Coordinates of C-alpha atoms and ligand atoms in Angstrom, one line a residue:
X1 CA 0.1 -3.5 -25.8
X2 CA 1.3 -2.9 -22.3
X3 CA 0.1 -2.5 -18.7
X4 CA 1.2 0.7 -16.9
X5 CA 2.0 0.3 -13.2
X6 CA 2.6 3.5 -11.2
X7 CA 4.5 3.3 -7.9
X8 CA 6.3 0.2 -9.2
X9 CA 9.4 0.7 -7.1
X10 CA 7.4 0.8 -3.8
X11 CA 6.4 -2.1 -1.6
X12 CA 3.1 -3.2 -3.2
X13 CA 3.8 -2.0 -6.7
X14 CA 7.1 -4.0 -6.9
X15 CA 5.3 -7.1 -5.7
X16 CA 2.6 -6.5 -8.3
X17 CA 5.1 -6.2 -11.1
X18 CA 6.6 -9.6 -10.1
X19 CA 3.1 -11.1 -10.1
X20 CA 2.4 -9.7 -13.6
X21 CA 5.6 -11.2 -14.8
X22 CA 4.7 -14.6 -13.4
X23 CA 1.0 -14.7 -14.0
X24 CA 0.6 -13.0 -17.4
X25 CA 2.5 -12.6 -20.7
X26 CA 2.0 -8.9 -20.9
X27 CA 4.7 -6.2 -21.2
X28 CA 4.9 -3.9 -18.2
X29 CA 5.7 -0.3 -18.3
X30 CA 6.4 1.0 -14.9
X31 CA 6.6 4.6 -13.6
X32 CA 8.0 5.7 -10.3
X33 CA 9.4 9.0 -8.9
X34 CA 11.8 7.2 -6.6
X35 CA 10.8 9.1 -3.5
X36 CA 12.3 8.0 -0.2
X37 CA 9.9 5.0 -0.4
X38 CA 10.8 4.0 -4.0
X39 CA 13.8 1.7 -4.4
X40 CA 15.2 0.2 -7.5
X41 CA 16.5 -2.7 -5.4
X42 CA 12.8 -3.7 -5.1
X43 CA 12.8 -4.5 -8.9
X44 CA 16.0 -6.6 -9.1
X45 CA 15.5 -9.8 -11.1
X46 CA 12.5 -8.4 -13.0
X47 CA 13.4 -9.5 -16.6
X48 CA 14.1 -6.4 -18.8
X49 CA 12.6 -8.0 -21.9
X50 CA 9.2 -7.9 -20.1
X51 CA 9.6 -4.6 -18.2
X52 CA 10.4 -1.0 -19.0
X53 CA 11.1 1.2 -16.0
X54 CA 10.5 5.0 -16.3
X55 CA 11.8 7.3 -13.6
X56 CA 9.1 10.0 -13.5
X57 CA 6.5 11.8 -11.5
X58 CA 2.7 11.3 -12.0
X59 CA 2.2 15.0 -11.3
X60 CA 4.3 15.9 -14.4
X61 CA 2.0 16.2 -17.4
X62 CA 5.0 16.1 -19.9
X63 CA 6.2 12.8 -18.4
X64 CA 2.7 11.3 -18.7
X65 CA 2.3 12.6 -22.3
X66 CA 5.6 10.9 -23.2
X67 CA 4.7 7.6 -21.4
X68 CA 1.4 7.3 -23.3
X69 CA 2.9 8.6 -26.6
X70 CA 5.8 6.1 -26.5
X71 CA 4.1 3.0 -25.2
X72 CA 0.8 1.3 -26.2
X73 CA -0.8 1.4 -22.8
X74 CA -4.1 -0.6 -22.6
X75 CA -4.5 -0.8 -18.8
X76 CA -3.3 1.3 -15.9
X77 CA -2.8 0.0 -12.3
X78 CA -2.2 3.0 -10.0
X79 CA -0.3 2.4 -6.8
X80 CA 1.9 5.6 -6.7
X81 CA 1.1 7.5 -3.5
X82 CA 2.5 9.0 -0.4
X83 CA 1.5 6.1 1.9
X84 CA 2.5 6.7 5.5
X85 CA 0.0 8.1 8.0
X86 CA 2.7 9.4 10.4
X87 CA 4.4 11.3 7.6
X88 CA 1.1 12.9 6.6
X89 CA 0.7 14.2 10.1
X90 CA 4.2 15.7 10.0
X91 CA 3.5 17.4 6.6
X92 CA 0.4 16.9 4.4
X93 CA 1.5 18.8 1.3
X94 CA 3.2 15.9 -0.5
X95 CA 0.1 13.8 0.1
X96 CA -2.2 16.3 -1.6
X97 CA 0.2 16.8 -4.4
X98 CA 0.8 13.1 -5.3
X99 CA -2.4 11.4 -4.1
X100 CA -4.8 14.1 -5.3
X101 CA -3.1 16.2 -8.1
X102 CA -1.1 13.2 -9.3
X103 CA -4.2 11.0 -9.6
X104 CA -6.0 13.7 -11.5
X105 CA -3.1 14.1 -14.0
X106 CA -3.0 10.3 -14.5
X107 CA -6.7 10.1 -15.0
X108 CA -6.6 12.8 -17.6
X109 CA -3.7 11.2 -19.5
X110 CA -5.4 7.8 -19.3
X111 CA -8.7 9.2 -20.5
X112 CA -7.1 11.0 -23.5
X113 CA -5.3 7.8 -24.4
X114 CA -8.5 5.8 -24.2
X115 CA -7.3 3.0 -21.9
X116 CA -9.4 -0.1 -21.5
X117 CA -9.2 -0.3 -17.7
X118 CA -7.9 1.8 -14.9
X119 CA -7.5 0.2 -11.4
X120 CA -7.1 2.8 -8.6
X121 CA -5.5 1.1 -5.6
X122 CA -7.0 2.6 -2.4
X123 CA -7.3 1.8 1.2
X124 CA -9.8 0.8 4.0
X125 CA -8.7 4.0 5.8
X126 CA -11.0 6.1 3.7
X127 CA -13.9 4.5 5.6
X128 CA -12.7 6.0 8.9
X129 CA -12.7 3.9 12.1
X130 CA -14.8 1.3 13.9
X131 CA -15.5 0.4 17.5
X132 CA -15.2 -3.2 18.7
X133 CA -18.8 -4.1 18.0
X134 CA -19.5 -2.4 14.7
X135 CA -19.7 -4.6 11.6
X136 CA -16.9 -4.6 9.1
X137 CA -16.7 -2.0 6.3
X138 CA -18.7 -2.8 3.2
X139 CA -18.3 -0.9 -0.1
X140 CA -21.4 1.0 0.9
X141 CA -19.9 2.4 4.1
X142 CA -19.7 6.2 4.1
X143 CA -16.3 7.8 3.5
X144 CA -15.0 9.4 6.7
X145 CA -11.2 9.7 6.6
X146 CA -9.4 10.8 9.8
X147 CA -5.8 11.5 8.8
X148 CA -4.4 13.7 6.0
X149 CA -3.2 10.5 4.3
X150 CA -6.6 8.9 4.3
X151 CA -8.3 12.2 3.3
X152 CA -6.0 12.5 0.3
X153 CA -6.8 8.9 -0.7
X154 CA -10.5 9.6 -0.2
X155 CA -10.2 12.7 -2.4
X156 CA -8.5 10.6 -5.1
X157 CA -11.3 7.9 -4.9
X158 CA -13.9 10.6 -5.4
X159 CA -12.0 12.0 -8.4
X160 CA -11.9 8.5 -9.9
X161 CA -15.7 8.1 -9.2
X162 CA -16.4 11.4 -10.9
X163 CA -14.5 10.4 -14.1
X164 CA -16.6 7.2 -14.2
X165 CA -19.8 9.2 -13.9
X166 CA -18.9 12.2 -16.0
X167 CA -16.8 10.6 -18.8
X168 CA -17.8 7.0 -18.7
X169 CA -14.2 6.3 -17.8
X170 CA -13.5 2.5 -17.3
X171 CA -12.1 2.8 -13.7
X172 CA -12.4 0.5 -10.7
X173 CA -11.4 1.2 -7.2
X174 CA -9.9 -1.4 -4.8
X175 CA -9.8 -0.7 -1.0
X176 CA -7.4 -2.9 0.9
X177 CA -6.5 -3.4 4.5
X178 CA -3.0 -3.4 6.1
X179 CA -0.4 -5.2 4.0
X180 CA 2.8 -6.9 5.2
X181 CA 5.4 -9.0 3.4
X182 CA 8.7 -8.6 1.5
X183 CA 10.1 -5.2 0.4
X184 CA 8.0 -3.2 2.9
X185 CA 9.7 0.0 3.9
X186 CA 10.6 -0.2 7.6
X187 CA 8.6 2.8 8.7
X188 CA 5.5 0.6 8.9
X189 CA 4.6 -1.4 12.0
X190 CA 5.7 -5.0 11.0
X191 CA 9.1 -4.3 9.4
X192 CA 9.9 -1.7 11.9
X193 CA 9.2 -4.1 14.8
X194 CA 11.1 -6.9 13.1
X195 CA 14.2 -4.7 12.5
X196 CA 14.2 -3.3 16.1
X197 CA 13.5 -6.7 17.7
X198 CA 16.4 -8.3 15.8
X199 CA 18.7 -5.5 16.9
X200 CA 17.6 -5.3 20.5
X201 CA 16.2 -1.8 20.0
X202 CA 13.1 -0.3 21.7
X203 CA 9.7 -1.3 20.2
X204 CA 7.6 1.8 20.1
X205 CA 3.9 0.9 20.6
X206 CA 1.5 3.8 20.1
X207 CA -1.0 4.4 23.0
X208 CA -1.8 1.1 24.8
X209 CA -1.4 -1.1 21.7
X210 CA -5.1 -2.0 21.6
X211 CA -5.7 -0.6 18.1
X212 CA -6.8 -3.2 15.6
X213 CA -5.9 -3.7 12.0
X214 CA -7.0 -6.4 9.4
X215 CA -3.7 -7.8 8.1
X216 CA -3.2 -9.2 4.6
X217 CA -0.1 -10.7 3.0
X218 CA 1.0 -8.5 0.0
X219 CA 0.8 -11.5 -2.4
X220 CA -2.9 -11.8 -1.6
X221 CA -3.5 -8.1 -2.1
X222 CA -1.7 -8.2 -5.5
X223 CA -3.7 -11.2 -6.6
X224 CA -6.9 -9.3 -5.7
X225 CA -5.8 -6.3 -7.7
X226 CA -5.0 -8.5 -10.7
X227 CA -8.4 -10.1 -10.4
X228 CA -10.1 -6.7 -10.5
X229 CA -7.9 -5.6 -13.4
X230 CA -9.0 -8.7 -15.4
X231 CA -12.6 -9.3 -14.3
X232 CA -13.8 -6.2 -12.4
X233 CA -16.7 -4.1 -13.6
X234 CA -16.1 -0.4 -14.5
X235 CA -17.4 2.0 -11.9
X236 CA -17.3 -0.6 -9.1
X237 CA -15.5 -0.5 -5.7
X238 CA -14.0 -3.8 -4.4
X239 CA -12.9 -4.3 -0.8
X240 CA -9.8 -6.5 -0.3
X241 CA -8.9 -7.8 3.2
X242 CA -7.1 -10.6 5.0
X243 CA -9.8 -11.8 7.4
X244 CA -7.2 -11.4 10.1
X245 CA -8.0 -8.7 12.7
X246 CA -5.3 -8.3 15.3
X247 CA -4.4 -5.9 18.1
X248 CA -1.0 -4.1 17.5
X249 CA 0.3 -5.3 20.9
X250 CA -0.4 -9.0 20.0
X251 CA 1.5 -8.6 16.7
X252 CA 4.4 -7.1 18.6
X253 CA 4.4 -10.0 21.0
X254 CA 4.4 -12.5 18.1
X255 CA 7.4 -10.7 16.5
X256 CA 9.2 -10.7 19.8
X257 CA 8.7 -14.5 20.2
X258 CA 9.6 -15.3 16.6
X259 CA 12.8 -13.1 16.8
X260 CA 13.8 -14.4 20.2
X261 CA 13.8 -10.9 21.6
X262 CA 12.8 -9.7 25.1
X263 CA 9.4 -8.2 25.8
X264 CA 11.1 -5.6 28.0
X265 CA 11.9 -3.9 24.7
X266 CA 8.3 -2.7 24.4
X267 CA 7.9 1.0 25.0
X268 CA 4.4 2.5 25.1
X269 CA 4.8 5.9 23.5
X270 CA 2.6 8.9 22.8
X271 CA -0.4 7.9 20.7
X272 CA -0.7 8.9 17.0
X273 CA -3.0 12.0 16.8
X274 CA -6.4 11.0 15.3
X275 CA -5.4 7.3 15.6
X276 CA -8.1 5.1 14.1
X277 CA -9.1 2.4 16.6
X278 CA -10.2 -0.4 14.3
X279 CA -10.4 -1.4 10.7
X280 CA -12.2 -4.5 9.5
X281 CA -13.2 -5.4 5.9
X282 CA -16.2 -7.2 4.6
X283 CA -14.8 -8.9 1.5
X284 CA -18.0 -10.8 0.4
X285 CA -18.4 -8.8 -2.8
X286 CA -15.0 -9.6 -4.4
X287 CA -15.3 -13.2 -3.2
X288 CA -18.8 -13.6 -4.7
X289 CA -18.4 -11.6 -7.9
X290 CA -14.8 -12.2 -8.9
X291 CA -13.9 -15.4 -7.1
X292 CA -10.9 -13.9 -5.1
X293 CA -10.1 -14.8 -1.5
X294 CA -7.0 -14.4 0.7
X295 CA -4.8 -17.6 0.9
X296 CA -2.0 -16.8 3.3
X297 CA -2.7 -17.2 7.0
X298 CA -1.2 -14.5 9.3
X299 CA 1.1 -16.9 11.1
X300 CA 2.6 -18.4 7.9
X301 CA 2.8 -14.9 6.4
X302 CA 4.5 -13.4 9.4
X303 CA 7.1 -16.3 9.6
X304 CA 8.0 -16.0 6.0
X305 CA 8.2 -12.2 6.3
X306 CA 10.6 -12.4 9.3
X307 CA 12.7 -14.9 7.3
X308 CA 12.7 -12.6 4.2
X309 CA 14.1 -9.7 6.3
X310 CA 16.7 -12.0 7.8
X311 CA 17.7 -13.2 4.3
X312 CA 17.8 -9.6 2.9
X313 CA 19.6 -7.7 5.6
X314 CA 21.6 -5.8 2.9
X315 CA 18.4 -4.4 1.5
X316 CA 17.3 -3.3 4.9
X317 CA 20.6 -1.9 6.1
X318 CA 20.9 0.3 3.0
X319 CA 17.6 1.9 3.9
X320 CA 18.3 2.1 7.6
X321 CA 21.6 3.8 7.0
X322 CA 20.2 6.5 4.8
X323 CA 17.7 9.4 5.4
X324 CA 15.7 7.0 7.5
X325 CA 17.7 7.9 10.6
X326 CA 16.5 11.5 10.4
X327 CA 12.9 10.4 10.0
X328 CA 13.2 8.0 12.9
X329 CA 14.6 10.7 15.2
X330 CA 11.9 13.1 14.2
X331 CA 9.1 10.6 14.7
X332 CA 10.2 8.8 17.8
X333 CA 12.3 11.2 19.9
Ligands
LIG401 P1 5.0 2.8 -0.8 O1 5.1 4.1 0.0 O2 5.9 1.6 -0.4 O3 5.3 3.0 -2.3 C1 4.8 4.1 -3.0 C2 5.6 4.3 -4.3 O4 5.0 5.4 -5.1 C3 7.1 4.6 -4.1 O5 7.9 3.7 -4.9 C4 7.2 6.0 -4.5 O6 8.5 6.3 -5.0 C5 6.1 6.2 -5.5 N1 5.7 7.6 -5.7 C6 5.3 8.4 -4.7 N2 5.0 9.6 -5.2 C7 5.1 9.5 -6.6 C8 4.8 10.4 -7.7 N3 4.4 11.6 -7.5 N4 5.0 9.9 -8.9 C9 5.4 8.6 -9.1 N5 5.7 7.7 -8.1 C10 5.5 8.2 -6.9 O7 3.5 2.4 -0.7 P2 2.8 1.0 -0.7 O8 2.6 0.6 0.7 O9 3.4 0.1 -1.7 O10 1.3 1.4 -1.2 C11 1.0 1.4 -2.6 C12 -0.4 1.9 -2.8 O11 -1.3 1.0 -2.1 C13 -0.7 3.3 -2.2 O12 -1.6 3.9 -3.1 C14 -1.4 3.0 -0.9 O13 -2.3 4.0 -0.6 C15 -2.2 1.7 -1.2 N6 -2.4 0.8 0.0 C16 -1.4 0.5 0.8 C17 -1.6 -0.4 1.8 C18 -0.5 -0.8 2.8 O14 -0.8 -1.5 3.8 N7 0.7 -0.5 2.5 C19 -2.9 -0.9 2.1 C20 -4.0 -0.5 1.2 C21 -3.7 0.4 0.1
LIG402 O1 -5.2 0.1 6.4 C1 -4.4 0.3 5.2 C2 -3.3 1.2 5.5 O2 -2.4 0.5 6.3 C3 -2.6 1.8 4.2 O3 -3.5 2.5 3.5 C4 -1.4 2.6 4.6 O4 -0.7 3.0 3.4 C5 -0.5 1.8 5.5 O5 0.6 2.6 5.9 C6 -1.2 1.2 6.7 O6 -1.6 2.3 7.6 P1 -1.5 2.1 9.2 O7 -1.4 3.5 9.8 O8 -2.5 1.2 9.7 O9 -0.1 1.3 9.2 P2 1.2 1.5 10.2 O10 2.1 0.3 9.9 O11 1.8 2.9 10.2 O12 0.6 1.3 11.6 C7 -0.2 0.1 12.0 C8 -0.6 0.2 13.4 O13 0.5 0.2 14.3 C9 -1.3 1.5 13.7 O14 -2.4 1.3 14.6 C10 -0.3 2.4 14.3 C11 0.6 1.3 15.1 N1 2.1 1.7 15.2 C12 2.7 2.0 14.0 C13 4.1 2.3 14.1 C14 4.8 2.7 12.8 C15 2.7 1.6 16.4 O15 2.1 1.3 17.4 N2 4.0 1.9 16.4 C16 4.8 2.3 15.3 O16 5.9 2.6 15.4

């Protein structure tokens, strides 16, 4: 029997595959369409006797039929998604296709196959935004997404919920805050700022930099997802967060200091349209019911992440020298 991981060549999916290798004895079947964000270099050193990679799209019913026909899948952990808010503002079509239609196709295939558990990996962004004084999001908070990305994730969450209610489908939803760590594509705040600071390039801060995110190291997120896969209750939603709320501008200053860069590199640029001001997660439920809590402090996690990017400059350069240049020009010029 195997565990199917979708989006396995992306940032969090690839970290999760490595965790499954280390923490379980299971065989892993992983499926990824290898979009711009998917990268086989993220899966180097994953032992082939424990892992079968399939290059395929979750929107493609034939691919899903073959995956479930050819492998004895007992659990599904669903990471595959279009994940970047700025790209969803440029063009929302791929977000609806993968995040909504793809999730529906995967749900149907998993339901037909009678899987034991389905973990749908979602985001705090479905809850919308908070001001400075509002309490952190609990699982009961209303769903009020503000970007095409978060709307597509919210739609997929609601589809998952409907399969639980209508078909008694054994799904759980995790909603996590902002991840950082090794193998993150350099379109996201932390790796983008590390790369630019190291190369003496401008550091584009949206608006006045006062927006707040709750940061979690990817290893903690992956452990939380594993915990939900093993011990979660069907039909439940579990918030996952790092208890580490920080303003964007403060993170940028920490990166500047750690990289020995100059703060004159900071450029305040036009704000992201519909930019959520603050996310904060109440993680009492997963702590109390499943015994999970984050372990990596932001300062330790940031130092080790900066070190990882320094040690893996080939990985980064390969990305930066590809289509990334076109994206960067379109987004920042
Ligand atoms: P990512 O963009 O790095 O990786 C996504 C992966 O999905 C890529 O490998 C891509 O090739 C693959 N993919 C995209 N469309 C596909 C399709 N149609 N079929 C098969 N594979 C496809 O994203 P990430 O940051 O690793 O996020 C993974 C999941 O976690 C997403 O569902 C995201 O919404 C969620 N999440 C991310 C964060 C974060 O901070 N990055 C926080 C909370 C939740
Ligand atoms: O909260 C969870 C979400 O975190 C995930 O669901 C998403 O997949 C993930 O991309 C992330 O979304 P954000 O939009 O919060 O992350 P991003 O790294 O794009 O931006 C973090 C903050 O930094 C946000 O307030 C926008 C700001 N920012 C970002 C970039 C890329 C800048 O100021 N400048 C930048 O160049």
